[in-house]
Amino acid sequence: DGGITQSPKYLFRKEGQNVTLSCEQNLNHDAMYWYRQDPGQGLRLIYYSQIVNDFQKGDIAEGYSVSREKKESFPLTVTSAQKNPTAFYLCASSFIPGTAYTDTQYFGPGTRLTVL
Amino acid sequence: SQKIEQNSEALNIQEGKTATLTCNYTNYSPAYLQWYRQDPGRGPVFLLLIRENEKEKRKERLKVTFDTTLKQSLFHITASQPADSATYLCAVYNQGGKLIFGQGTELSVKP
């Protein structure tokens, strides 16, 4: 059963705590992405990675960190430095843009993070 | 920088009618444009991709057009059904290789 999974689906955090969101894919994709979605807004790119042990900042990387130790996994840590972390977080994966006939992104089900 | 603009107002239509959603982009014309569907509380799902040399693309009840002169793509759902109710996102790659999404248009199909 191929796909991309995220866990947990809902996450509650107290202010000042770091929290890590999980993202795993078995689609053999090299590229993985983290997006943040706020109500009524589009997806904003936080971080992306095209190869193991390498990743780049997106448009809103401040207060977030990532790692890419395995091709299949791309966890996102929301640190206490993120001023407004309550949001819906989406992980996606794809073939590296420009290397395949189609560069569509496959999304996970999302994690809704609420800071109390 | 490349920007994507979709109608932020929700579109409400009657079952059986054709829904038409608009996506406008600024700056350079992308090589292709993608449409995704997103249901509440879920991740977007890819629907269709149209390339710059394709004026129109169809998939079942879906039709997408791409007008590089107007810098616009139209997304049509014919014979709409309540199950088509969702938010529809368009997306293009910018020159830096990042996928840029519009904010989406919410479609509501009433029985």
mmCIF file of C-alpha atoms in Angstrom:
data_model
loop_
_atom_site.group_PDB
_atom_site.id
_atom_site.type_symbol
_atom_site.label_atom_id
_atom_site.label_comp_id
_atom_site.label_asym_id
_atom_site.label_seq_id
_atom_site.Cartn_x
_atom_site.Cartn_y
_atom_site.Cartn_z
ATOM 1 C CA ASP A 1 0.000 0.000 0.000
ATOM 2 C CA GLY A 2 1.984 2.958 -1.314
ATOM 3 C CA GLY A 3 1.631 6.446 -0.023
ATOM 4 C CA ILE A 4 2.702 9.150 2.340
ATOM 5 C CA THR A 5 1.777 9.121 6.001
ATOM 6 C CA GLN A 6 1.858 11.744 8.703
ATOM 7 C CA SER A 7 1.458 11.350 12.420
ATOM 8 C CA PRO A 8 -0.153 12.286 14.626
ATOM 9 C CA LYS A 9 -3.323 13.655 13.031
ATOM 10 C CA TYR A 10 -3.938 16.030 15.940
ATOM 11 C CA LEU A 11 -1.278 17.421 18.257
ATOM 12 C CA PHE A 12 -1.552 19.716 21.229
ATOM 13 C CA ARG A 13 1.413 21.530 22.633
ATOM 14 C CA LYS A 14 2.001 23.910 25.475
ATOM 15 C CA GLU A 15 3.758 27.170 24.767
ATOM 16 C CA GLY A 16 7.513 26.893 25.036
ATOM 17 C CA GLN A 17 7.659 23.226 24.018
ATOM 18 C CA ASN A 18 9.256 21.813 20.911
ATOM 19 C CA VAL A 19 7.242 19.226 19.001
ATOM 20 C CA THR A 20 8.151 16.911 16.114
ATOM 21 C CA LEU A 21 5.783 15.961 13.305
ATOM 22 C CA SER A 22 6.416 12.726 11.473
ATOM 23 C CA CYS A 23 6.325 12.207 7.686
ATOM 24 C CA GLU A 24 7.083 8.923 5.920
ATOM 25 C CA GLN A 25 6.731 7.940 2.246
ATOM 26 C CA ASN A 26 7.198 4.684 0.363
ATOM 27 C CA LEU A 27 6.783 6.141 -3.127
ATOM 28 C CA ASN A 28 10.530 6.122 -3.788
ATOM 29 C CA HIS A 29 10.456 9.902 -4.197
ATOM 30 C CA ASP A 30 13.663 11.839 -3.737
ATOM 31 C CA ALA A 31 12.005 15.184 -2.969
ATOM 32 C CA MET A 32 10.019 15.885 0.190
ATOM 33 C CA TYR A 33 8.340 19.062 1.387
ATOM 34 C CA TRP A 34 6.700 20.614 4.422
ATOM 35 C CA TYR A 35 3.908 23.155 4.044
ATOM 36 C CA ARG A 36 1.898 25.168 6.490
ATOM 37 C CA GLN A 37 -1.755 26.010 5.800
ATOM 38 C CA ASP A 38 -3.743 28.603 7.717
ATOM 39 C CA PRO A 39 -7.521 29.110 7.331
ATOM 40 C CA GLY A 40 -8.399 30.754 4.037
ATOM 41 C CA GLN A 41 -4.799 30.760 2.878
ATOM 42 C CA GLY A 42 -2.801 28.773 0.416
ATOM 43 C CA LEU A 43 0.038 26.441 1.201
ATOM 44 C CA ARG A 44 3.270 28.068 2.331
ATOM 45 C CA LEU A 45 6.537 26.181 1.971
ATOM 46 C CA ILE A 46 8.539 25.680 5.165
ATOM 47 C CA TYR A 47 11.387 23.378 4.125
ATOM 48 C CA TYR A 48 12.163 21.003 1.296
ATOM 49 C CA SER A 49 14.730 18.333 0.576
ATOM 50 C CA GLN A 50 15.842 16.683 -2.649
ATOM 51 C CA ILE A 51 18.443 14.309 -1.259
ATOM 52 C CA VAL A 52 19.339 12.613 1.988
ATOM 53 C CA ASN A 53 21.233 14.814 4.451
ATOM 54 C CA ASP A 54 20.431 17.973 2.498
ATOM 55 C CA PHE A 55 17.537 20.398 2.771
ATOM 56 C CA GLN A 56 16.693 24.003 1.941
ATOM 57 C CA LYS A 57 14.626 26.683 3.618
ATOM 58 C CA GLY A 58 11.329 27.613 2.089
ATOM 59 C CA ASP A 59 9.469 30.869 2.483
ATOM 60 C CA ILE A 60 8.660 30.583 6.207
ATOM 61 C CA ALA A 61 11.461 28.501 7.780
ATOM 62 C CA GLU A 62 11.945 30.610 10.903
ATOM 63 C CA GLY A 63 11.092 28.662 14.046
ATOM 64 C CA TYR A 64 11.189 25.289 12.279
ATOM 65 C CA SER A 65 13.848 22.641 11.751
ATOM 66 C CA VAL A 66 14.031 19.436 9.720
ATOM 67 C CA SER A 67 16.255 16.437 9.140
ATOM 68 C CA ARG A 68 16.565 13.981 6.248
ATOM 69 C CA GLU A 69 18.542 10.990 7.476
ATOM 70 C CA LYS A 70 16.607 8.528 5.321
ATOM 71 C CA LYS A 71 15.049 8.884 1.886
ATOM 72 C CA GLU A 72 11.691 7.789 3.268
ATOM 73 C CA SER A 73 11.521 10.128 6.245
ATOM 74 C CA PHE A 74 11.405 13.911 6.656
ATOM 75 C CA PRO A 75 10.396 14.930 10.202
ATOM 76 C CA LEU A 76 9.592 18.543 11.044
ATOM 77 C CA THR A 77 10.285 20.077 14.449
ATOM 78 C CA VAL A 78 8.263 23.096 15.475
ATOM 79 C CA THR A 79 10.415 24.914 17.990
ATOM 80 C CA SER A 80 9.440 27.280 20.755
ATOM 81 C CA ALA A 81 10.857 30.072 18.595
ATOM 82 C CA GLN A 82 7.915 29.774 16.198
ATOM 83 C CA LYS A 83 5.674 32.620 17.309
ATOM 84 C CA ASN A 84 2.381 31.389 15.909
ATOM 85 C CA PRO A 85 2.616 27.626 15.433
ATOM 86 C CA THR A 86 -1.078 26.733 15.503
ATOM 87 C CA ALA A 87 -1.825 25.580 11.954
ATOM 88 C CA PHE A 88 -2.412 22.621 9.647
ATOM 89 C CA TYR A 89 0.876 21.062 8.537
ATOM 90 C CA LEU A 90 1.158 19.107 5.305
ATOM 91 C CA CYS A 91 3.987 16.918 4.112
ATOM 92 C CA ALA A 92 4.406 16.083 0.434
ATOM 93 C CA SER A 93 6.753 14.167 -1.807
ATOM 94 C CA SER A 94 7.547 14.054 -5.519
ATOM 95 C CA PHE A 95 10.159 13.121 -8.052
ATOM 96 C CA ILE A 96 12.737 15.864 -8.329
ATOM 97 C CA PRO A 97 11.171 18.611 -10.484
ATOM 98 C CA GLY A 98 12.348 18.384 -14.068
ATOM 99 C CA THR A 99 13.452 14.760 -13.888
ATOM 100 C CA ALA A 100 10.138 13.035 -14.521
ATOM 101 C CA TYR A 101 7.299 13.469 -17.014
ATOM 102 C CA THR A 102 5.107 14.617 -14.209
ATOM 103 C CA ASP A 103 6.178 16.638 -11.185
ATOM 104 C CA THR A 104 2.984 16.323 -9.229
ATOM 105 C CA GLN A 105 3.225 16.293 -5.480
ATOM 106 C CA TYR A 106 1.642 13.633 -3.300
ATOM 107 C CA PHE A 107 0.402 14.877 0.035
ATOM 108 C CA GLY A 108 -0.031 13.228 3.392
ATOM 109 C CA PRO A 109 -3.238 13.567 5.427
ATOM 110 C CA GLY A 110 -1.840 16.455 7.484
ATOM 111 C CA THR A 111 -1.247 17.160 11.166
ATOM 112 C CA ARG A 112 -3.277 19.807 12.944
ATOM 113 C CA LEU A 113 -1.139 21.420 15.632
ATOM 114 C CA THR A 114 -2.738 23.471 18.373
ATOM 115 C CA VAL A 115 -0.719 25.415 20.899
ATOM 116 C CA LEU A 116 -2.489 25.818 24.200
ATOM 117 C CA SER B 1 8.161 36.670 -8.088
ATOM 118 C CA GLN B 2 5.538 34.372 -9.500
ATOM 119 C CA LYS B 3 2.102 34.737 -7.896
ATOM 120 C CA ILE B 4 -1.046 32.687 -8.288
ATOM 121 C CA GLU B 5 -4.456 34.272 -7.851
ATOM 122 C CA GLN B 6 -7.672 32.355 -7.444
ATOM 123 C CA ASN B 7 -11.094 33.717 -6.659
ATOM 124 C CA SER B 8 -11.222 33.746 -2.869
ATOM 125 C CA GLU B 9 -15.024 33.939 -2.838
ATOM 126 C CA ALA B 10 -16.744 30.600 -2.499
ATOM 127 C CA LEU B 11 -18.587 29.364 -5.559
ATOM 128 C CA ASN B 12 -22.087 28.040 -4.919
ATOM 129 C CA ILE B 13 -23.866 26.216 -7.724
ATOM 130 C CA GLN B 14 -26.789 23.890 -8.233
ATOM 131 C CA GLU B 15 -26.293 20.190 -8.856
ATOM 132 C CA GLY B 16 -26.091 19.403 -12.541
ATOM 133 C CA LYS B 17 -24.663 22.777 -13.531
ATOM 134 C CA THR B 18 -21.122 23.431 -14.740
ATOM 135 C CA ALA B 19 -18.700 24.913 -12.228
ATOM 136 C CA THR B 20 -15.943 27.146 -13.590
ATOM 137 C CA LEU B 21 -12.983 28.136 -11.455
ATOM 138 C CA THR B 22 -10.310 30.630 -12.453
ATOM 139 C CA CYS B 23 -6.565 30.674 -11.858
ATOM 140 C CA ASN B 24 -4.463 33.661 -12.894
ATOM 141 C CA TYR B 25 -0.703 33.878 -12.673
ATOM 142 C CA THR B 26 1.671 36.799 -12.905
ATOM 143 C CA ASN B 27 5.081 37.147 -14.474
ATOM 144 C CA TYR B 28 6.453 34.392 -16.670
ATOM 145 C CA SER B 29 4.348 31.661 -18.239
ATOM 146 C CA PRO B 30 5.002 28.266 -16.672
ATOM 147 C CA ALA B 31 5.688 25.181 -18.750
ATOM 148 C CA TYR B 32 2.677 23.536 -17.125
ATOM 149 C CA LEU B 33 0.009 24.164 -14.534
ATOM 150 C CA GLN B 34 -1.534 21.746 -12.042
ATOM 151 C CA TRP B 35 -4.918 21.517 -10.335
ATOM 152 C CA TYR B 36 -5.504 19.853 -6.964
ATOM 153 C CA ARG B 37 -8.571 19.101 -4.891
ATOM 154 C CA GLN B 38 -8.558 19.500 -1.107
ATOM 155 C CA ASP B 39 -11.287 18.260 1.220
ATOM 156 C CA PRO B 40 -11.631 19.781 4.716
ATOM 157 C CA GLY B 41 -8.966 18.505 7.099
ATOM 158 C CA ARG B 42 -7.157 16.521 4.389
ATOM 159 C CA GLY B 43 -4.171 16.914 2.127
ATOM 160 C CA PRO B 44 -4.574 18.085 -1.484
ATOM 161 C CA VAL B 45 -4.986 15.441 -4.168
ATOM 162 C CA PHE B 46 -3.664 15.928 -7.695
ATOM 163 C CA LEU B 47 -6.323 16.112 -10.417
ATOM 164 C CA LEU B 48 -4.927 17.352 -13.712
ATOM 165 C CA LEU B 49 -1.820 18.804 -15.293
ATOM 166 C CA ILE B 50 -1.902 20.892 -18.466
ATOM 167 C CA ARG B 51 1.181 21.873 -20.463
ATOM 168 C CA GLU B 52 1.724 25.192 -22.217
ATOM 169 C CA ASN B 53 1.309 23.604 -25.641
ATOM 170 C CA GLU B 54 -2.037 22.058 -24.655
ATOM 171 C CA LYS B 55 -4.988 24.382 -24.963
ATOM 172 C CA GLU B 56 -7.364 21.987 -23.263
ATOM 173 C CA LYS B 57 -7.231 18.782 -21.218
ATOM 174 C CA ARG B 58 -10.103 16.546 -20.151
ATOM 175 C CA LYS B 59 -10.574 13.826 -17.568
ATOM 176 C CA GLU B 60 -14.075 12.443 -17.157
ATOM 177 C CA ARG B 61 -16.229 15.427 -16.062
ATOM 178 C CA LEU B 62 -13.220 17.700 -15.601
ATOM 179 C CA LYS B 63 -11.835 20.082 -18.207
ATOM 180 C CA VAL B 64 -8.887 22.434 -17.880
ATOM 181 C CA THR B 65 -7.852 25.167 -20.305
ATOM 182 C CA PHE B 66 -4.586 27.078 -20.413
ATOM 183 C CA ASP B 67 -4.349 30.489 -22.082
ATOM 184 C CA THR B 68 -0.761 31.740 -21.987
ATOM 185 C CA THR B 69 -1.800 35.061 -23.556
ATOM 186 C CA LEU B 70 -4.246 35.824 -20.760
ATOM 187 C CA LYS B 71 -1.987 34.079 -18.195
ATOM 188 C CA GLN B 72 -5.006 32.149 -17.061
ATOM 189 C CA SER B 73 -6.272 28.631 -16.540
ATOM 190 C CA LEU B 74 -9.932 27.705 -16.240
ATOM 191 C CA PHE B 75 -11.088 24.564 -14.438
ATOM 192 C CA HIS B 76 -14.535 23.233 -15.343
ATOM 193 C CA ILE B 77 -16.607 20.524 -13.685
ATOM 194 C CA THR B 78 -19.564 19.521 -15.821
ATOM 195 C CA ALA B 79 -22.735 17.919 -14.459
ATOM 196 C CA SER B 80 -21.573 18.858 -10.960
ATOM 197 C CA GLN B 81 -22.533 16.725 -7.971
ATOM 198 C CA PRO B 82 -22.603 17.443 -4.230
ATOM 199 C CA ALA B 83 -19.574 15.114 -3.941
ATOM 200 C CA ASP B 84 -17.601 17.665 -5.987
ATOM 201 C CA SER B 85 -17.834 20.131 -3.092
ATOM 202 C CA ALA B 86 -14.263 20.886 -1.995
ATOM 203 C CA THR B 87 -11.539 23.500 -2.318
ATOM 204 C CA TYR B 88 -9.667 23.496 -5.620
ATOM 205 C CA LEU B 89 -6.089 24.700 -5.811
ATOM 206 C CA CYS B 90 -4.009 25.568 -8.831
ATOM 207 C CA ALA B 91 -0.229 25.452 -8.739
ATOM 208 C CA VAL B 92 2.780 26.217 -10.911
ATOM 209 C CA TYR B 93 6.513 25.818 -10.485
ATOM 210 C CA ASN B 94 8.418 29.062 -10.139
ATOM 211 C CA GLN B 95 11.793 29.642 -11.722
ATOM 212 C CA GLY B 96 13.483 28.469 -8.528
ATOM 213 C CA GLY B 97 11.884 25.035 -8.834
ATOM 214 C CA LYS B 98 9.355 25.497 -6.034
ATOM 215 C CA LEU B 99 5.668 24.686 -6.481
ATOM 216 C CA ILE B 100 3.590 27.809 -5.829
ATOM 217 C CA PHE B 101 -0.071 27.314 -4.844
ATOM 218 C CA GLY B 102 -2.999 29.652 -5.125
ATOM 219 C CA GLN B 103 -5.119 30.132 -2.025
ATOM 220 C CA GLY B 104 -7.834 27.947 -3.501
ATOM 221 C CA THR B 105 -11.488 28.401 -4.376
ATOM 222 C CA GLU B 106 -14.125 26.656 -2.302
ATOM 223 C CA LEU B 107 -16.846 25.031 -4.376
ATOM 224 C CA SER B 108 -20.204 24.104 -2.895
ATOM 225 C CA VAL B 109 -22.647 22.081 -5.000
ATOM 226 C CA LYS B 110 -26.183 22.087 -3.654
ATOM 227 C CA PRO B 111 -28.620 19.239 -4.404
#
